[in-house]
PDB file of C-alpha atoms in Angstrom:
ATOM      1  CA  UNK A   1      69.722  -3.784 -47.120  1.00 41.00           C
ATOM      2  CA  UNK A   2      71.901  -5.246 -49.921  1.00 40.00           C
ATOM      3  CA  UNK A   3      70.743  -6.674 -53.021  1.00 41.00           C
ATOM      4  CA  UNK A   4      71.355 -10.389 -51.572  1.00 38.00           C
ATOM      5  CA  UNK A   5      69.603  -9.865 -48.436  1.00 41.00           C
ATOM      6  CA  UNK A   6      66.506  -8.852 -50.609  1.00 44.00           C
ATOM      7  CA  UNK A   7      64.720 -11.896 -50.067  1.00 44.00           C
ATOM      8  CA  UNK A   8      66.480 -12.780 -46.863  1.00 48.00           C
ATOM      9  CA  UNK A   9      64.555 -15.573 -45.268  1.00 41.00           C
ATOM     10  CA  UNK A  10      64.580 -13.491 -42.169  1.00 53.00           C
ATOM     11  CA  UNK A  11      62.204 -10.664 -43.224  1.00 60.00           C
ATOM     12  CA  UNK A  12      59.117 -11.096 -41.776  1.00 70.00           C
ATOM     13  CA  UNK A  13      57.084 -11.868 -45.018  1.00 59.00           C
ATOM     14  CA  UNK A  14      54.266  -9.768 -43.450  1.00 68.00           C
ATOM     15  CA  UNK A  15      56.077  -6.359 -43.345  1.00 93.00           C
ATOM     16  CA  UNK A  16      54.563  -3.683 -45.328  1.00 95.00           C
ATOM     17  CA  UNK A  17      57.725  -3.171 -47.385  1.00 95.00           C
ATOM     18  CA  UNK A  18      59.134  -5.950 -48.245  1.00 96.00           C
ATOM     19  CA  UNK A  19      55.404  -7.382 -49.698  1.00 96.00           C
ATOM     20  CA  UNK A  20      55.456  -3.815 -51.733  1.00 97.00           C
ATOM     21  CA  UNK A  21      59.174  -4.746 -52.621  1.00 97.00           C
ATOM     22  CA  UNK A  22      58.416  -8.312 -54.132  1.00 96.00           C
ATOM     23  CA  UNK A  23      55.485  -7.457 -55.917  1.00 97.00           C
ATOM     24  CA  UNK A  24      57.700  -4.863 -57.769  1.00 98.00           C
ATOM     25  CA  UNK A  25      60.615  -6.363 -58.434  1.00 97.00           C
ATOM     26  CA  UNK A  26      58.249  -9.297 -59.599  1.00 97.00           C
ATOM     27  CA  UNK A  27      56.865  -6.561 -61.834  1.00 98.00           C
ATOM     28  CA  UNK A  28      60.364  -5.725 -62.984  1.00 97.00           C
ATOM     29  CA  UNK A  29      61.881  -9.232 -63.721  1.00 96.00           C
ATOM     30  CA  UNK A  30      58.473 -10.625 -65.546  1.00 96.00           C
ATOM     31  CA  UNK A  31      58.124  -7.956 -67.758  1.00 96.00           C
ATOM     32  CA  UNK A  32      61.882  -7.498 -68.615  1.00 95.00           C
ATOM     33  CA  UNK A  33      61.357 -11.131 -69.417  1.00 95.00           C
ATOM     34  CA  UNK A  34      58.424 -11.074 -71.518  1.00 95.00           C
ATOM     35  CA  UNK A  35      60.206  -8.190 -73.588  1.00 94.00           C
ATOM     36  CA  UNK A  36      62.623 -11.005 -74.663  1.00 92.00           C
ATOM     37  CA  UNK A  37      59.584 -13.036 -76.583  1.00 88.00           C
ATOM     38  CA  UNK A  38      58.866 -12.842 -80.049  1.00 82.00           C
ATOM     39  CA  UNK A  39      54.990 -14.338 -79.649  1.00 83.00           C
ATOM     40  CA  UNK A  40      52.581 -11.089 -78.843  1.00 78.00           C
ATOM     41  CA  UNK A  41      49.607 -13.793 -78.728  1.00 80.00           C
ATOM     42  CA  UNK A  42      51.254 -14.524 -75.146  1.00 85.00           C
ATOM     43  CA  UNK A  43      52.460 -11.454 -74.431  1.00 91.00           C
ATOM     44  CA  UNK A  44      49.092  -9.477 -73.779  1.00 91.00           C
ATOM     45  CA  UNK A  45      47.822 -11.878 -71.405  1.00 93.00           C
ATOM     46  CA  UNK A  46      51.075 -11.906 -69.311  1.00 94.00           C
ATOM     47  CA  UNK A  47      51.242  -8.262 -69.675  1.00 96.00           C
ATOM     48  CA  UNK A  48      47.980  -8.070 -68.462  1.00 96.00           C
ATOM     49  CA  UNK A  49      48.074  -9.899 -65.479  1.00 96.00           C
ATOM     50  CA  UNK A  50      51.547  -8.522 -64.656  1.00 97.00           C
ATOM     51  CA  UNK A  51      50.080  -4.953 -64.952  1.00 98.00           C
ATOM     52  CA  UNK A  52      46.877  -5.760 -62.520  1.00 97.00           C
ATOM     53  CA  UNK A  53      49.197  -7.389 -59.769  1.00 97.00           C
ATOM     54  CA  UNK A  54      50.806  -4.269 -59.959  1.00 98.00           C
ATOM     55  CA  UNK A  55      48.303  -1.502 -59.271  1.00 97.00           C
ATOM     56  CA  UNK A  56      47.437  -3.876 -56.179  1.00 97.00           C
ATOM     57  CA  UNK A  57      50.909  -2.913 -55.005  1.00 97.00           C
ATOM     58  CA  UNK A  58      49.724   1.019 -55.675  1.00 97.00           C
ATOM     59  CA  UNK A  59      46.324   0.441 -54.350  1.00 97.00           C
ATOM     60  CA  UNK A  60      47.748  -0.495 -51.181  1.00 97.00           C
ATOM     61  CA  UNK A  61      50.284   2.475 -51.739  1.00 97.00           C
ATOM     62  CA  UNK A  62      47.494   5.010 -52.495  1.00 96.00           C
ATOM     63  CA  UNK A  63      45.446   3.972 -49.379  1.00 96.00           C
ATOM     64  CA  UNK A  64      48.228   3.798 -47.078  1.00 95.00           C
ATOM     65  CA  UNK A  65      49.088   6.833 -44.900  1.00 95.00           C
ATOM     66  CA  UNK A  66      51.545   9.612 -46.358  1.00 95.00           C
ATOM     67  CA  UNK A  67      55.207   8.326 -46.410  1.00 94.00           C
ATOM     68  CA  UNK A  68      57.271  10.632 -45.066  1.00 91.00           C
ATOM     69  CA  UNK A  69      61.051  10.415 -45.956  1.00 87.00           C
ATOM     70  CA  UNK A  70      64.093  10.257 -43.584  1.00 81.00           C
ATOM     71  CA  UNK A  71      66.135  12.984 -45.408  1.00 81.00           C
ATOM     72  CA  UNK A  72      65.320  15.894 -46.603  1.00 77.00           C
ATOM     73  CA  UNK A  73      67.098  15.686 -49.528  1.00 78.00           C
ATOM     74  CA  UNK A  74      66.457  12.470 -51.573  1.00 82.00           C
ATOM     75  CA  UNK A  75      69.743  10.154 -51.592  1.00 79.00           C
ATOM     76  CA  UNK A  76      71.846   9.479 -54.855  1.00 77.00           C
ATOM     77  CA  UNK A  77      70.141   6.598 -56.109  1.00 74.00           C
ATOM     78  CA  UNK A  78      72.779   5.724 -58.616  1.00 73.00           C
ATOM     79  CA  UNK A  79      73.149   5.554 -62.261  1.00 71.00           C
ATOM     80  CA  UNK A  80      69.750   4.380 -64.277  1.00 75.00           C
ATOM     81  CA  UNK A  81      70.106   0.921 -65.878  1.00 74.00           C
ATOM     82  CA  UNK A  82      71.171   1.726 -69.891  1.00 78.00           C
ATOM     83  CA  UNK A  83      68.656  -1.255 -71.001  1.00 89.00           C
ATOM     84  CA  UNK A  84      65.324   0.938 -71.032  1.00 93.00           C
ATOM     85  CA  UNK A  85      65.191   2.156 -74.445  1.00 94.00           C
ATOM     86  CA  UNK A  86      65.836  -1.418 -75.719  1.00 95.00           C
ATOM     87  CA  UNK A  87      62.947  -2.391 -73.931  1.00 95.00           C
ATOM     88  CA  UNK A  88      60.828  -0.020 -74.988  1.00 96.00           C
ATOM     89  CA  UNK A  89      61.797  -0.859 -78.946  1.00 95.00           C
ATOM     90  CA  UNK A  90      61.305  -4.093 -78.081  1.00 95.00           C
ATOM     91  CA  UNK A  91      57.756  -3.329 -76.836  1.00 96.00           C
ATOM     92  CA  UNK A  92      57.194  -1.276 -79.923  1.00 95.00           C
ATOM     93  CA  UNK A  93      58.310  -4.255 -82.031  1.00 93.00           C
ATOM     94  CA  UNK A  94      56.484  -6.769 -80.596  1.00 93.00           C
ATOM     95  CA  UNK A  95      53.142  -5.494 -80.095  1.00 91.00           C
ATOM     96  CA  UNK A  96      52.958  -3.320 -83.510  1.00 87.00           C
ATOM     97  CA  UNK A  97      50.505  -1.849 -84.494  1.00 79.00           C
ATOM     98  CA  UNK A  98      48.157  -2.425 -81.607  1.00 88.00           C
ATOM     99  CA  UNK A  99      51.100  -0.659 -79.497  1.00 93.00           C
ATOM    100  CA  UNK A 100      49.226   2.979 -80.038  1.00 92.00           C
ATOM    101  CA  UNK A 101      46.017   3.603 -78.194  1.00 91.00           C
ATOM    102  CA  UNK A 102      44.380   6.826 -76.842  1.00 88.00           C
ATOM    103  CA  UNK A 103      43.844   8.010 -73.796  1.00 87.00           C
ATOM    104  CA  UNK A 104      42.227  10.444 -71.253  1.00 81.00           C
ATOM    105  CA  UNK A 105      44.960  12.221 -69.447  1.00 76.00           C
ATOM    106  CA  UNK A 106      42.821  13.212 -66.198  1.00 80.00           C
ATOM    107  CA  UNK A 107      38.568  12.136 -66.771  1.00 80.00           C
ATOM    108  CA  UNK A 108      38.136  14.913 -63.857  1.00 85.00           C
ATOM    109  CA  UNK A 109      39.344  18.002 -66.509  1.00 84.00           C
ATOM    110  CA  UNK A 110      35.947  19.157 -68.674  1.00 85.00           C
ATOM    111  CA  UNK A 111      36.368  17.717 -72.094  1.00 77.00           C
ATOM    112  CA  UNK A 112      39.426  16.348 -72.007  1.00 79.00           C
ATOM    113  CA  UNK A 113      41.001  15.437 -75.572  1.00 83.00           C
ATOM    114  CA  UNK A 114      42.110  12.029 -76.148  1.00 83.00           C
ATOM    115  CA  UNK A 115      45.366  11.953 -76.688  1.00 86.00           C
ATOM    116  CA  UNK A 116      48.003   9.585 -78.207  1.00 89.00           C
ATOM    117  CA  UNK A 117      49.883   7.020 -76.198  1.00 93.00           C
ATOM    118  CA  UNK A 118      52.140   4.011 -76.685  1.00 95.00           C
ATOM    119  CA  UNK A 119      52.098   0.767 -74.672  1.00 96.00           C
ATOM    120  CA  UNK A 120      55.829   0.538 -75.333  1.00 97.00           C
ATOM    121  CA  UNK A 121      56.526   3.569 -73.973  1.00 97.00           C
ATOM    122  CA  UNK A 122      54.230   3.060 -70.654  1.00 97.00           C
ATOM    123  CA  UNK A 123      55.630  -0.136 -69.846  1.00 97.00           C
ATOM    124  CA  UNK A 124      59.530   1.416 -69.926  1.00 97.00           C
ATOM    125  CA  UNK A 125      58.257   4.650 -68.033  1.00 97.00           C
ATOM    126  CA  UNK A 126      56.799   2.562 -65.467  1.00 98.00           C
ATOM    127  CA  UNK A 127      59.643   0.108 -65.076  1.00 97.00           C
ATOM    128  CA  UNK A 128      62.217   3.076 -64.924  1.00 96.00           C
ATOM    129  CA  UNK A 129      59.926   4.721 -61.487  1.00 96.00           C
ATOM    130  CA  UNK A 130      59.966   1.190 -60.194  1.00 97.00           C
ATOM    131  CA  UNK A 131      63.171   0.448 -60.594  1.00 96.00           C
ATOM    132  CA  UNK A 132      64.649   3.684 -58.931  1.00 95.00           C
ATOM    133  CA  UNK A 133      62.715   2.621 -55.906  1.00 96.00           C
ATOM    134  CA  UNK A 134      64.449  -0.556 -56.028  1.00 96.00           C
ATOM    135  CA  UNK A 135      67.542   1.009 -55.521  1.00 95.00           C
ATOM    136  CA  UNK A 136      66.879   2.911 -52.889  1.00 95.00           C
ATOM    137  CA  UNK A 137      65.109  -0.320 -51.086  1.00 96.00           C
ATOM    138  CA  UNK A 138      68.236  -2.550 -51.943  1.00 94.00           C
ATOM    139  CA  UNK A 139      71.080   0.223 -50.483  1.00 93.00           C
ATOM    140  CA  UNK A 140      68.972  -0.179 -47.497  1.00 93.00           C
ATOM    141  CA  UNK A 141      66.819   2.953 -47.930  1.00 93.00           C
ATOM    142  CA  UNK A 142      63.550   1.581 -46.790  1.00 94.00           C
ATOM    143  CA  UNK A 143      61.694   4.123 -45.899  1.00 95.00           C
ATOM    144  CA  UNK A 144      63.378   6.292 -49.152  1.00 95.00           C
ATOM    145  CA  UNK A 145      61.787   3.369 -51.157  1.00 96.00           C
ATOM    146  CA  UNK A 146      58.547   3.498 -50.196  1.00 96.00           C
ATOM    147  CA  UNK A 147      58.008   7.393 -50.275  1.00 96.00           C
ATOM    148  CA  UNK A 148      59.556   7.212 -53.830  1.00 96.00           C
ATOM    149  CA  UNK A 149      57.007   4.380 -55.042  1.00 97.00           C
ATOM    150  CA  UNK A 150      54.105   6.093 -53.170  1.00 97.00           C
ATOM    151  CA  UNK A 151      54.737   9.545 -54.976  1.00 96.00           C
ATOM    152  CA  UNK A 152      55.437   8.303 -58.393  1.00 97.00           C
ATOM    153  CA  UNK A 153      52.088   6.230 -58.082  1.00 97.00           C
ATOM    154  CA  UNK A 154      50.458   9.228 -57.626  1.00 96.00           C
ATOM    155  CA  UNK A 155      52.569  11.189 -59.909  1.00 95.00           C
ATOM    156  CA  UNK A 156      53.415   8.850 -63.022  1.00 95.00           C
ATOM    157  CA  UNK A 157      53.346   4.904 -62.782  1.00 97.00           C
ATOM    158  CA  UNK A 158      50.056   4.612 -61.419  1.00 97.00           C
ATOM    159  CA  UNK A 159      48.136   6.354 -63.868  1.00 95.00           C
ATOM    160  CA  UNK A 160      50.147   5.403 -66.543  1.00 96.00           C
ATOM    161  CA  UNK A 161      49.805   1.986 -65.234  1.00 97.00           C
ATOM    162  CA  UNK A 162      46.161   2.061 -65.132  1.00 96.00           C
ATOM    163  CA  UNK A 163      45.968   3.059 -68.753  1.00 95.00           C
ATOM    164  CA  UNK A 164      48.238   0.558 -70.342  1.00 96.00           C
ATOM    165  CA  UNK A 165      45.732  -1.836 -67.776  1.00 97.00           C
ATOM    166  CA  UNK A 166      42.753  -0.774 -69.846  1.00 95.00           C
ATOM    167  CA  UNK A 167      44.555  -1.168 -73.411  1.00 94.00           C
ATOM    168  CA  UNK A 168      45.718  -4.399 -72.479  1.00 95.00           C
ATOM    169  CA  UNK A 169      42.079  -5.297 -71.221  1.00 94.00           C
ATOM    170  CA  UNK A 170      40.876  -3.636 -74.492  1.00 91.00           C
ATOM    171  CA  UNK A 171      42.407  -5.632 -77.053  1.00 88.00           C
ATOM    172  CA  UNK A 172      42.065  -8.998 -75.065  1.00 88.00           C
ATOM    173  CA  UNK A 173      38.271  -8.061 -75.316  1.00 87.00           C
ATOM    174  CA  UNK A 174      38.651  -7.412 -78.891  1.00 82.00           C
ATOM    175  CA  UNK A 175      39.950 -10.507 -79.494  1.00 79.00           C
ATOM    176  CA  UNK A 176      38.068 -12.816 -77.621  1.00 80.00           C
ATOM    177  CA  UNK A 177      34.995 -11.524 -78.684  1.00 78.00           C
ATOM    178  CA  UNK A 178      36.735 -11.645 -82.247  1.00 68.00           C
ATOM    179  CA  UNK A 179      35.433  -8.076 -82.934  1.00 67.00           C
ATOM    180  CA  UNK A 180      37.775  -6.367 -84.961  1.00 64.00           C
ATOM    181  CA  UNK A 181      39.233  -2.543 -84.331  1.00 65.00           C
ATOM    182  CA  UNK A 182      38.604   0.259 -86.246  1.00 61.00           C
ATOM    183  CA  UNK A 183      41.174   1.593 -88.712  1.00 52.00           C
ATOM    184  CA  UNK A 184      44.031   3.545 -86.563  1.00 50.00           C
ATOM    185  CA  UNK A 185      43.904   6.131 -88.757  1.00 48.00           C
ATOM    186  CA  UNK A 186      46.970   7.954 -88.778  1.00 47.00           C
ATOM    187  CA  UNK A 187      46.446   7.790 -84.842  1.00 52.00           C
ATOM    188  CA  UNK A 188      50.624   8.380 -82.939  1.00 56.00           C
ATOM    189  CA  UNK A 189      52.555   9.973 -80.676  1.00 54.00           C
ATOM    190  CA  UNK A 190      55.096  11.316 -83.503  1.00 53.00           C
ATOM    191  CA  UNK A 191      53.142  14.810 -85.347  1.00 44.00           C
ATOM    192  CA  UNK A 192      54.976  13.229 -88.758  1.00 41.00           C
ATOM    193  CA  UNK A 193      54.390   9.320 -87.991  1.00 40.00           C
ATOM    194  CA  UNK A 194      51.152   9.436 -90.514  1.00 38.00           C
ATOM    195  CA  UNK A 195      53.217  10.122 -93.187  1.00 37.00           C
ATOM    196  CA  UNK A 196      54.889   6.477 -93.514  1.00 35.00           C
ATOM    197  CA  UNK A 197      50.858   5.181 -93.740  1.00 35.00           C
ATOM    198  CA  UNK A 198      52.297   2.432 -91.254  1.00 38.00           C
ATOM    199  CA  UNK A 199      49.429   2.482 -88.293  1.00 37.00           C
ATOM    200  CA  UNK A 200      46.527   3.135 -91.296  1.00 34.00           C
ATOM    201  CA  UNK A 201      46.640  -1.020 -91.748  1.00 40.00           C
ATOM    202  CA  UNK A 202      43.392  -2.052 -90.790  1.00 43.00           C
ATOM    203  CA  UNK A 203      44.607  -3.606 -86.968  1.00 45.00           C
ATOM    204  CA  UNK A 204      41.713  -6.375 -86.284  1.00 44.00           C
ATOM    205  CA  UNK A 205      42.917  -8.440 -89.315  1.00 49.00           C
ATOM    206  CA  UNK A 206      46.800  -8.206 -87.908  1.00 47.00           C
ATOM    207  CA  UNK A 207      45.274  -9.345 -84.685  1.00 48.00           C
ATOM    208  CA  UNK A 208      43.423 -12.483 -85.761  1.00 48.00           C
ATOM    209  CA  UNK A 209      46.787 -13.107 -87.700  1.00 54.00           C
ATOM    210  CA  UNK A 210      49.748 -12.351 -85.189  1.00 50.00           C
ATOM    211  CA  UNK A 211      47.636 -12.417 -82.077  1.00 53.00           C
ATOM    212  CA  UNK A 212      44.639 -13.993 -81.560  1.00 52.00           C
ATOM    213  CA  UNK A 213      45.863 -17.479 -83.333  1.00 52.00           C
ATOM    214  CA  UNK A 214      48.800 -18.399 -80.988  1.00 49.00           C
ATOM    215  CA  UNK A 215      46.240 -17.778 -78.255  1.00 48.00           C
ATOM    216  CA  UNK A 216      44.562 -20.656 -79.961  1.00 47.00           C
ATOM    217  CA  UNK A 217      40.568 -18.296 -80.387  1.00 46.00           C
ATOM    218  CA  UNK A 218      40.898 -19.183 -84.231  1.00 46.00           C
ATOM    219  CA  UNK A 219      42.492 -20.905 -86.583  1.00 39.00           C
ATOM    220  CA  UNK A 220      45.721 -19.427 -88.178  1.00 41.00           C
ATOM    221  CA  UNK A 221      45.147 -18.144 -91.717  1.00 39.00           C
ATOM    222  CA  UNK A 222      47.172 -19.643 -94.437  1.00 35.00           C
TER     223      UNK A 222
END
Protein backbone atom coordinates (compact mmCIF):
# COMPACT_ATOMS: atom_id res chain seq x y z
CA UNK A 1 0.00 0.00 0.00
CA UNK A 2 1.67 3.23 -1.24
CA UNK A 3 1.54 6.46 0.36
CA UNK A 4 -1.22 7.70 -2.30
CA UNK A 5 -3.41 4.83 -1.94
CA UNK A 6 -3.52 5.68 1.88
CA UNK A 7 -6.81 7.06 1.81
CA UNK A 8 -7.90 5.24 -1.30
CA UNK A 9 -11.61 5.63 -1.58
CA UNK A 10 -11.73 1.92 -1.98
CA UNK A 11 -10.77 0.82 1.57
CA UNK A 12 -13.55 -0.23 3.29
CA UNK A 13 -13.69 2.64 5.93
CA UNK A 14 -14.72 -0.07 8.46
CA UNK A 15 -11.48 -2.18 8.39
CA UNK A 16 -9.67 -2.41 11.56
CA UNK A 17 -6.50 -0.94 10.06
CA UNK A 18 -7.07 1.56 8.10
CA UNK A 19 -9.49 3.35 11.10
CA UNK A 20 -6.16 2.69 13.40
CA UNK A 21 -4.16 4.20 10.37
CA UNK A 22 -6.21 7.57 10.08
CA UNK A 23 -6.51 8.23 13.55
CA UNK A 24 -2.63 8.18 13.61
CA UNK A 25 -1.58 9.82 10.89
CA UNK A 26 -4.32 12.42 12.04
CA UNK A 27 -2.27 12.35 15.23
CA UNK A 28 0.87 12.94 13.23
CA UNK A 29 -0.17 15.80 10.81
CA UNK A 30 -2.20 17.88 13.72
CA UNK A 31 0.40 17.90 16.04
CA UNK A 32 3.31 18.51 13.55
CA UNK A 33 1.01 21.38 12.76
CA UNK A 34 0.34 22.79 16.01
CA UNK A 35 4.26 22.70 16.64
CA UNK A 36 4.36 25.45 13.93
CA UNK A 37 2.18 28.03 16.32
CA UNK A 38 3.55 30.55 18.39
CA UNK A 39 0.11 30.93 20.73
CA UNK A 40 0.43 28.12 23.72
CA UNK A 41 -3.13 29.54 24.93
CA UNK A 42 -4.36 27.32 21.83
CA UNK A 43 -2.00 24.91 21.86
CA UNK A 44 -2.99 22.95 25.16
CA UNK A 45 -6.44 22.54 24.20
CA UNK A 46 -5.56 21.14 20.70
CA UNK A 47 -2.91 19.14 22.26
CA UNK A 48 -5.28 17.87 24.48
CA UNK A 49 -7.85 16.71 22.41
CA UNK A 50 -5.31 15.43 19.85
CA UNK A 51 -3.70 13.33 22.67
CA UNK A 52 -7.27 11.74 23.92
CA UNK A 53 -8.29 10.78 20.23
CA UNK A 54 -5.22 9.07 20.33
CA UNK A 55 -5.21 6.64 23.25
CA UNK A 56 -8.76 5.68 21.68
CA UNK A 57 -6.66 4.38 18.80
CA UNK A 58 -4.46 2.36 21.70
CA UNK A 59 -7.47 1.48 23.66
CA UNK A 60 -8.77 -0.30 20.81
CA UNK A 61 -5.07 -1.58 20.25
CA UNK A 62 -4.69 -2.76 23.89
CA UNK A 63 -8.06 -4.65 23.83
CA UNK A 64 -7.65 -6.15 20.57
CA UNK A 65 -6.21 -9.69 20.27
CA UNK A 66 -2.26 -10.15 20.06
CA UNK A 67 -0.93 -9.07 16.57
CA UNK A 68 1.14 -11.43 15.33
CA UNK A 69 3.64 -10.36 12.55
CA UNK A 70 4.18 -11.91 9.06
CA UNK A 71 8.03 -12.08 9.31
CA UNK A 72 10.03 -13.03 11.69
CA UNK A 73 12.34 -10.52 11.36
CA UNK A 74 10.84 -6.95 11.35
CA UNK A 75 11.26 -5.28 7.72
CA UNK A 76 13.62 -2.19 7.07
CA UNK A 77 11.34 0.49 7.74
CA UNK A 78 13.52 3.15 6.26
CA UNK A 79 15.38 6.11 7.38
CA UNK A 80 13.59 8.19 10.45
CA UNK A 81 12.31 11.63 9.35
CA UNK A 82 15.38 14.30 10.47
CA UNK A 83 12.50 16.88 11.70
CA UNK A 84 12.00 15.31 15.33
CA UNK A 85 14.35 17.19 17.35
CA UNK A 86 13.01 20.46 15.83
CA UNK A 87 9.82 19.50 17.03
CA UNK A 88 10.64 18.70 20.18
CA UNK A 89 12.56 22.36 20.65
CA UNK A 90 9.74 23.69 19.33
CA UNK A 91 7.57 22.02 22.01
CA UNK A 92 10.06 23.09 24.60
CA UNK A 93 9.78 26.66 23.29
CA UNK A 94 6.38 27.01 23.12
CA UNK A 95 5.02 25.61 26.15
CA UNK A 96 7.97 26.89 28.62
CA UNK A 97 7.97 26.57 31.63
CA UNK A 98 4.83 24.54 32.10
CA UNK A 99 6.69 21.98 29.61
CA UNK A 100 8.23 20.00 32.89
CA UNK A 101 5.87 17.98 34.99
CA UNK A 102 6.37 14.80 37.13
CA UNK A 103 5.37 11.66 36.82
CA UNK A 104 4.79 8.06 38.12
CA UNK A 105 6.68 5.71 35.92
CA UNK A 106 4.51 2.43 36.75
CA UNK A 107 1.60 3.29 39.96
CA UNK A 108 1.76 -0.75 40.30
CA UNK A 109 5.76 -0.55 41.71
CA UNK A 110 5.56 0.19 45.83
CA UNK A 111 6.51 3.77 46.28
CA UNK A 112 7.37 4.76 43.19
CA UNK A 113 9.41 8.20 42.99
CA UNK A 114 8.11 10.85 40.89
CA UNK A 115 10.22 11.53 38.44
CA UNK A 116 10.95 14.36 35.93
CA UNK A 117 9.41 14.53 32.50
CA UNK A 118 9.00 16.94 29.60
CA UNK A 119 5.89 17.41 27.44
CA UNK A 120 8.24 18.30 24.59
CA UNK A 121 9.98 15.39 24.76
CA UNK A 122 6.70 12.99 25.04
CA UNK A 123 5.05 14.45 22.23
CA UNK A 124 8.38 13.79 19.76
CA UNK A 125 8.84 10.21 21.39
CA UNK A 126 5.39 9.44 20.63
CA UNK A 127 5.27 10.85 17.14
CA UNK A 128 8.64 9.04 16.25
CA UNK A 129 6.72 5.19 17.40
CA UNK A 130 3.82 6.41 15.34
CA UNK A 131 5.40 7.38 12.60
CA UNK A 132 7.58 4.16 12.09
CA UNK A 133 4.30 2.35 11.97
CA UNK A 134 3.30 4.55 9.27
CA UNK A 135 5.89 3.37 7.23
CA UNK A 136 5.48 0.09 7.49
CA UNK A 137 1.47 0.61 6.82
CA UNK A 138 2.25 2.87 3.70
CA UNK A 139 5.03 0.18 1.98
CA UNK A 140 2.10 -2.02 2.29
CA UNK A 141 3.09 -3.78 5.53
CA UNK A 142 -0.27 -4.01 7.13
CA UNK A 143 -0.12 -6.42 9.34
CA UNK A 144 3.84 -5.15 10.23
CA UNK A 145 1.97 -1.86 11.10
CA UNK A 146 -0.31 -2.89 13.38
CA UNK A 147 1.96 -5.31 15.50
CA UNK A 148 4.45 -2.34 15.62
CA UNK A 149 1.69 0.22 16.98
CA UNK A 150 0.21 -2.49 19.28
CA UNK A 151 3.71 -3.22 20.97
CA UNK A 152 4.95 0.26 21.28
CA UNK A 153 1.48 1.11 22.98
CA UNK A 154 2.27 -1.23 25.38
CA UNK A 155 5.88 -0.56 25.44
CA UNK A 156 6.34 3.38 25.04
CA UNK A 157 3.61 5.66 23.32
CA UNK A 158 0.84 4.58 25.30
CA UNK A 159 2.03 5.27 28.59
CA UNK A 160 3.87 8.07 27.65
CA UNK A 161 0.81 9.17 25.95
CA UNK A 162 -1.32 8.82 28.88
CA UNK A 163 0.95 10.99 30.94
CA UNK A 164 1.41 13.93 28.70
CA UNK A 165 -2.85 13.29 28.66
CA UNK A 166 -2.91 14.04 32.36
CA UNK A 167 -0.40 17.17 32.20
CA UNK A 168 -2.27 18.54 29.51
CA UNK A 169 -5.59 17.90 31.55
CA UNK A 170 -3.64 19.32 34.57
CA UNK A 171 -2.82 22.66 33.53
CA UNK A 172 -6.17 23.21 31.57
CA UNK A 173 -7.66 22.57 35.13
CA UNK A 174 -5.30 24.96 36.56
CA UNK A 175 -6.27 27.46 34.45
CA UNK A 176 -9.78 27.33 34.22
CA UNK A 177 -10.22 27.15 37.69
CA UNK A 178 -7.57 30.10 37.69
CA UNK A 179 -5.67 28.31 40.53
CA UNK A 180 -2.21 28.96 40.19
CA UNK A 181 0.84 26.17 40.38
CA UNK A 182 3.22 25.85 42.86
CA UNK A 183 6.78 27.09 42.35
CA UNK A 184 8.69 24.38 39.99
CA UNK A 185 11.36 24.45 42.09
CA UNK A 186 14.36 23.52 40.39
CA UNK A 187 12.05 20.53 39.14
CA UNK A 188 13.97 18.95 35.23
CA UNK A 189 15.05 16.32 33.42
CA UNK A 190 18.78 17.83 33.09
CA UNK A 191 20.80 16.95 36.91
CA UNK A 192 22.48 20.70 36.15
CA UNK A 193 19.21 22.52 34.65
CA UNK A 194 18.61 24.20 38.35
CA UNK A 195 21.55 25.98 38.06
CA UNK A 196 20.30 28.62 35.30
CA UNK A 197 17.21 29.36 38.10
CA UNK A 198 15.06 29.24 34.76
CA UNK A 199 11.99 26.73 35.89
CA UNK A 200 12.16 28.47 39.74
CA UNK A 201 9.73 31.43 38.07
CA UNK A 202 6.69 31.13 39.87
CA UNK A 203 4.55 29.22 36.66
CA UNK A 204 0.72 30.24 37.55
CA UNK A 205 1.54 33.97 36.94
CA UNK A 206 3.29 32.97 33.32
CA UNK A 207 0.10 31.09 32.76
CA UNK A 208 -2.52 33.78 33.36
CA UNK A 209 -0.02 35.89 31.17
CA UNK A 210 1.00 33.65 28.07
CA UNK A 211 -1.78 31.15 28.48
CA UNK A 212 -4.81 31.54 30.02
CA UNK A 213 -5.52 35.18 28.28
CA UNK A 214 -5.52 34.13 24.56
CA UNK A 215 -7.93 31.46 25.77
CA UNK A 216 -9.97 34.48 26.61
CA UNK A 217 -10.57 33.08 31.01
CA UNK A 218 -9.11 36.64 31.94
CA UNK A 219 -8.17 39.64 30.88
CA UNK A 220 -4.54 40.16 29.55
CA UNK A 221 -2.34 42.06 32.00
CA UNK A 222 -0.83 45.24 30.84
Amino acid sequence: MSDATLHDAKQDPDDFAVQIADQVESFIVAVTEVAKGDEPGSAIPYLLLEVSQLLLAGGRLGAHEDIVPDERYEADAGPEPDDVDELRERFAVLLDPADVYSEVFDPYVPRSEPVACRISDDLADIITDLRHGMAHYRAGRVTEALWWWQFSYFSNWGPTASATLRALQSLLAHIRTESPLDELDGLDTDAGAAEDGALEEEAGRVMAEEIAAPLGLRPARR
